[in-house]
Coordinates of C-alpha atoms in Angstrom, one line a residue:
X1 CA -89.0 25.3 -38.8
X2 CA -89.2 29.0 -38.0
X3 CA -90.5 29.9 -34.6
X4 CA -92.7 33.0 -34.6
X5 CA -92.1 34.6 -31.2
X6 CA -93.7 37.3 -29.1
X7 CA -91.1 38.7 -26.7
X8 CA -92.1 40.2 -23.3
X9 CA -89.1 42.1 -21.9
X10 CA -87.8 44.4 -19.2
X11 CA -85.2 45.5 -21.7
X12 CA -81.9 45.5 -19.9
X13 CA -78.5 44.5 -21.3
X14 CA -79.1 40.7 -21.6
X15 CA -82.6 41.3 -23.0
X16 CA -81.1 43.5 -25.7
X17 CA -78.6 40.7 -26.4
X18 CA -81.6 38.3 -26.7
X19 CA -83.3 40.5 -29.3
X20 CA -80.0 40.7 -31.3
X21 CA -79.7 36.9 -31.1
X22 CA -83.3 36.2 -32.2
X23 CA -83.0 38.6 -35.1
X24 CA -79.8 36.9 -36.2
X25 CA -81.2 33.4 -36.1
X26 CA -82.7 32.2 -39.5
X27 CA -85.2 30.0 -37.6
X28 CA -86.7 32.9 -35.5
X29 CA -89.2 35.6 -36.4
X30 CA -90.0 38.3 -33.8
X31 CA -93.7 39.0 -34.2
X32 CA -94.2 41.6 -31.5
X33 CA -92.5 42.9 -28.4
X34 CA -94.0 44.0 -25.1
X35 CA -92.4 46.0 -22.3
X36 CA -92.4 45.5 -18.5
X37 CA -90.6 47.0 -15.5
X38 CA -87.7 45.2 -13.9
X39 CA -84.1 45.8 -15.2
X40 CA -85.2 49.5 -15.7
X41 CA -88.5 51.4 -15.3
X42 CA -91.1 50.5 -17.9
X43 CA -90.8 53.6 -20.1
X44 CA -87.0 52.9 -20.5
X45 CA -87.8 49.3 -21.3
X46 CA -90.1 50.5 -24.1
X47 CA -87.5 53.0 -25.3
X48 CA -84.8 50.3 -25.4
X49 CA -87.1 47.9 -27.4
X50 CA -87.5 50.7 -30.0
X51 CA -83.8 51.5 -30.0
X52 CA -82.8 47.8 -30.6
X53 CA -85.5 47.4 -33.2
X54 CA -84.2 50.4 -35.2
X55 CA -80.6 49.1 -35.0
X56 CA -81.9 45.8 -36.4
X57 CA -84.2 47.4 -39.0
X58 CA -87.1 45.5 -37.3
X59 CA -90.6 46.9 -37.7
X60 CA -92.9 44.9 -35.4
X61 CA -95.8 45.9 -33.1
X62 CA -94.8 47.2 -29.6
X63 CA -97.2 47.4 -26.7
X64 CA -96.3 48.9 -23.4
X65 CA -97.0 46.9 -20.2
X66 CA -96.8 47.0 -16.5
X67 CA -94.8 49.6 -14.5
X68 CA -95.2 47.8 -11.2
X69 CA -96.1 44.3 -9.9
X70 CA -99.7 43.1 -9.3
X71 CA -99.2 43.9 -5.6
X72 CA -96.4 45.7 -3.9
X73 CA -93.8 48.1 -5.3
X74 CA -91.4 47.7 -8.2
X75 CA -87.8 46.8 -7.6
X76 CA -85.7 48.3 -10.4
X77 CA -82.2 46.8 -11.1
X78 CA -80.5 50.0 -12.2
X79 CA -77.4 48.9 -10.2
X80 CA -77.0 46.0 -12.6
X81 CA -78.1 47.4 -16.1
X82 CA -77.5 51.1 -15.6
X83 CA -80.2 53.6 -14.8
X84 CA -81.5 53.5 -18.5
X85 CA -81.3 49.7 -18.8
X86 CA -78.6 49.8 -21.5
X87 CA -75.6 50.7 -19.4
X88 CA -76.1 54.5 -19.5
X89 CA -74.1 54.8 -22.7
X90 CA -76.2 57.8 -23.8
X91 CA -78.2 56.6 -26.8
X92 CA -81.0 58.7 -28.2
X93 CA -84.1 56.7 -27.2
X94 CA -87.4 58.3 -28.0
X95 CA -90.6 56.5 -26.9
X96 CA -91.9 54.1 -29.6
X97 CA -95.1 54.2 -31.5
X98 CA -97.3 51.5 -30.0
X99 CA -100.4 49.5 -31.0
X100 CA -102.5 51.4 -28.4
X101 CA -103.2 48.2 -26.5
X102 CA -101.7 47.3 -23.2
X103 CA -99.2 44.5 -23.3
X104 CA -101.7 42.1 -21.7
X105 CA -104.3 42.9 -24.4
X106 CA -101.8 42.4 -27.2
X107 CA -100.7 39.0 -25.7
X108 CA -104.4 37.9 -25.5
X109 CA -105.3 39.2 -29.0
X110 CA -102.3 37.5 -30.8
X111 CA -103.0 34.2 -29.0
X112 CA -106.6 34.3 -30.0
X113 CA -105.9 35.4 -33.6
X114 CA -103.2 32.8 -34.3
X115 CA -103.8 29.9 -31.9
X116 CA -101.0 27.3 -31.9
X117 CA -98.8 29.4 -34.2
X118 CA -96.8 31.6 -31.8
X119 CA -94.3 31.1 -29.0
X120 CA -94.2 33.5 -26.0
X121 CA -90.8 34.3 -24.6
X122 CA -91.0 36.1 -21.2
X123 CA -87.7 37.7 -20.1
X124 CA -88.8 39.9 -17.2
X125 CA -91.2 40.0 -14.3
X126 CA -94.3 38.0 -15.2
X127 CA -96.8 40.9 -14.5
X128 CA -98.0 41.3 -18.1
X129 CA -98.6 37.5 -18.3
X130 CA -100.4 37.6 -15.0
X131 CA -102.6 40.5 -16.3
X132 CA -103.3 38.7 -19.5
X133 CA -104.4 35.5 -17.7
X134 CA -107.0 37.6 -15.8
X135 CA -108.4 38.5 -19.3
X136 CA -108.1 35.0 -20.7
X137 CA -107.4 32.2 -18.2
X138 CA -106.8 29.8 -21.2
X139 CA -104.2 32.1 -22.7
X140 CA -101.2 29.7 -22.6
X141 CA -103.2 27.0 -24.4
X142 CA -103.4 29.4 -27.4
X143 CA -99.5 29.6 -27.6
X144 CA -97.5 26.7 -29.0
X145 CA -95.2 27.2 -26.0
X146 CA -94.4 29.7 -23.2
X147 CA -90.7 29.9 -22.3
X148 CA -89.6 32.0 -19.4
X149 CA -86.3 33.1 -18.0
X150 CA -87.0 32.8 -14.3
X151 CA -87.2 30.3 -11.5
X152 CA -84.5 28.4 -9.6
X153 CA -85.0 24.8 -10.7
X154 CA -85.4 22.0 -8.1
X155 CA -84.1 22.5 -4.6
X156 CA -80.3 22.6 -4.6
X157 CA -78.0 20.2 -3.0
X158 CA -77.4 21.1 0.7
X159 CA -74.8 23.8 1.0
X160 CA -75.3 25.1 -2.5
X161 CA -76.5 28.6 -3.0
X162 CA -78.1 30.3 -6.1
X163 CA -78.3 33.7 -7.6
X164 CA -81.4 35.8 -6.8
X165 CA -84.4 34.7 -8.8
X166 CA -85.1 38.3 -9.8
X167 CA -87.9 37.9 -12.4
X168 CA -90.0 35.8 -9.9
X169 CA -89.1 37.9 -6.9
X170 CA -90.3 41.1 -8.7
X171 CA -93.8 39.8 -8.9
X172 CA -94.5 36.6 -7.0
X173 CA -98.3 36.9 -7.4
X174 CA -98.1 37.0 -11.2
X175 CA -95.6 34.1 -11.2
X176 CA -98.0 32.0 -9.1
X177 CA -100.7 32.7 -11.7
X178 CA -98.4 31.7 -14.5
X179 CA -97.3 28.4 -12.9
X180 CA -100.9 27.4 -12.1
X181 CA -102.4 28.2 -15.5
X182 CA -103.4 25.6 -18.1
X183 CA -100.9 25.4 -20.9
X184 CA -99.6 23.5 -23.9
X185 CA -96.0 23.7 -22.8
X186 CA -94.4 25.9 -20.2
X187 CA -90.6 25.8 -20.0
X188 CA -88.7 27.3 -17.0
X189 CA -85.1 28.4 -17.8
X190 CA -84.0 29.4 -14.3
X191 CA -80.9 30.8 -12.6
X192 CA -79.8 27.3 -11.8
X193 CA -78.8 26.9 -15.4
X194 CA -78.4 30.5 -16.8
X195 CA -75.7 31.3 -14.1
X196 CA -73.6 28.5 -15.7
X197 CA -73.8 29.9 -19.2
X198 CA -70.9 32.4 -19.1
X199 CA -69.7 34.9 -21.7
X200 CA -66.1 34.9 -20.8
X201 CA -63.1 37.2 -21.7
X202 CA -62.4 35.3 -24.9
X203 CA -66.0 35.5 -26.1
X204 CA -66.3 39.1 -25.2
X205 CA -63.1 39.9 -27.1
X206 CA -64.5 38.0 -30.1
X207 CA -67.6 40.3 -30.0
X208 CA -65.4 43.4 -29.7
X209 CA -63.2 42.3 -32.6
X210 CA -66.1 41.7 -35.0
X211 CA -66.8 45.3 -35.7
X212 CA -70.3 44.9 -37.1
X213 CA -73.0 47.3 -35.8
X214 CA -74.7 44.5 -33.9
X215 CA -71.5 43.2 -32.2
X216 CA -70.4 46.8 -31.5
X217 CA -73.7 47.6 -29.8
X218 CA -73.6 44.3 -27.9
X219 CA -70.2 45.2 -26.4
X220 CA -70.8 49.0 -25.9
X221 CA -73.6 48.2 -23.4
X222 CA -71.6 45.6 -21.4
X223 CA -69.6 47.8 -19.0
X224 CA -72.3 48.2 -16.4
X225 CA -73.1 44.5 -16.5
X226 CA -69.4 43.6 -16.1
X227 CA -69.0 46.1 -13.2
X228 CA -71.8 44.2 -11.4
X229 CA -70.7 40.6 -12.1
X230 CA -67.1 41.2 -11.3
X231 CA -68.2 41.2 -7.7
X232 CA -69.6 37.7 -8.2
X233 CA -66.5 36.0 -9.7
X234 CA -63.6 38.5 -9.6
X235 CA -63.5 38.5 -13.4
X236 CA -65.1 40.7 -16.0
X237 CA -67.5 38.1 -17.3
X238 CA -71.3 37.7 -17.5
X239 CA -74.0 35.0 -17.5
X240 CA -76.2 34.9 -20.6
X241 CA -79.5 34.7 -18.6
X242 CA -82.1 35.8 -21.1
X243 CA -80.3 34.7 -24.3
X244 CA -80.2 31.1 -23.0
X245 CA -84.0 31.0 -22.7
X246 CA -84.2 32.1 -26.3
X247 CA -81.7 29.5 -27.4
X248 CA -83.6 26.7 -25.7
X249 CA -86.9 27.9 -27.3
X250 CA -85.3 27.7 -30.8
X251 CA -83.1 24.6 -30.1
X252 CA -84.3 22.4 -27.2
X253 CA -81.1 20.3 -27.5
X254 CA -79.2 23.2 -25.8
X255 CA -80.9 21.7 -22.7
X256 CA -79.3 18.4 -21.8
X257 CA -81.6 17.5 -18.9
X258 CA -85.0 18.6 -17.7
X259 CA -87.7 17.4 -15.2
X260 CA -91.4 17.9 -15.7
X261 CA -93.3 18.6 -12.5
X262 CA -95.2 21.1 -10.4
X263 CA -93.6 24.5 -9.7
X264 CA -94.6 26.6 -6.7
X265 CA -93.5 30.2 -5.8
X266 CA -92.2 30.3 -2.3
X267 CA -90.6 32.8 -0.1
X268 CA -88.0 32.5 2.8
X269 CA -89.3 35.8 4.2
X270 CA -86.9 37.9 2.2
X271 CA -86.9 36.7 -1.4
X272 CA -89.3 34.7 -3.5
X273 CA -88.3 31.9 -5.9
X274 CA -90.1 29.6 -8.3
X275 CA -89.0 26.0 -7.5
X276 CA -89.7 22.7 -8.9
X277 CA -91.3 20.8 -6.0
X278 CA -88.5 18.2 -5.9
X279 CA -85.1 18.0 -4.1
X280 CA -81.9 17.7 -6.0
X281 CA -82.2 13.9 -5.9
X282 CA -85.8 13.9 -7.2
X283 CA -87.7 13.5 -3.9
X284 CA -90.7 15.6 -2.9
X285 CA -89.9 18.4 -0.5
X286 CA -90.4 18.0 3.3
X287 CA -93.5 20.2 3.4
X288 CA -96.9 20.3 1.7
X289 CA -97.1 22.1 -1.6
X290 CA -99.7 23.3 -4.0
X291 CA -100.6 21.0 -7.0
X292 CA -99.9 22.6 -10.4
X293 CA -99.8 21.4 -14.0
X294 CA -96.4 20.2 -15.1
X295 CA -93.8 22.7 -16.1
X296 CA -90.7 21.6 -18.0
X297 CA -87.9 22.7 -15.7
X298 CA -84.4 22.8 -17.3
X299 CA -81.8 21.3 -15.0
X300 CA -78.7 21.0 -17.2
X301 CA -77.5 22.8 -20.4
X302 CA -74.7 22.5 -22.9
X303 CA -73.3 25.9 -22.0
X304 CA -70.3 25.8 -24.2
X305 CA -72.3 25.0 -27.3
X306 CA -74.8 27.7 -26.6
X307 CA -72.2 30.4 -25.9
X308 CA -70.4 29.5 -29.2
X309 CA -73.7 29.8 -31.1
X310 CA -74.5 33.1 -29.4
X311 CA -71.1 34.6 -30.4
X312 CA -71.4 33.2 -33.9
X313 CA -74.8 34.7 -34.4
X314 CA -73.9 38.1 -33.1
X315 CA -70.6 38.3 -35.1
X316 CA -71.9 37.3 -38.5

């Protein structure tokens, strides 16, 4: 079965990889793409969508979205993805023609026009989704599923630390609206699992050796990302954050364990995370929490099988 997907993206390096992956999968059809701030400023996210679409020969509607969170100021991750979001390689990236709607308006219109037929894949801060829910509080019931890259899973075992939950931290208010909204299915693919899905030196060399336009672009944009992540592991390797969310949307068996339950967005005073309201051993947390409809929270993945699929798709 082909999944018809609307992609909401703050088009940085792993977002671009995700678009390449979706376009290379025979069971995926990209229906529309919307831009949001995050990995880069929103105009660059829109430019990057258009650049990747041209590379792929993909002609789909693009709508421009939020340049800042619902409240507060935007945090832009240029130190991770390069100032332009694609590693500052120097591509010619004119602004795209758009539908004339906001991203939120496009998400609402497509959901109403094609109820139950589309999947929504959210790869950046959830601001566009939060704005769309203000227009249509039943929005997520109109999509077959909503899959998002964000969140931190259940509470970790004592002594275990996680990567920053950037997409949630960039707009906690929008994230709270998303996790409390009625839905058909909401799937959270968080940093608890994406950080384990590593594109290592062997896989990166396989991409470099492929020589196809897609594989060449995928490796050209990697240096800024590798520069950042070498500080995490002492090796020039990267996690496949956003691509894993796309993989699980298309093939749920990439997820080997999940828990359905309420997700709250909570802050420690510095950073916000979306958490399943369970400890690592399945118990409720030691504090009161807000009730919420169940979210499918991915807790374990077959990282090796997904990475192999990702490399195979991008090197065809």
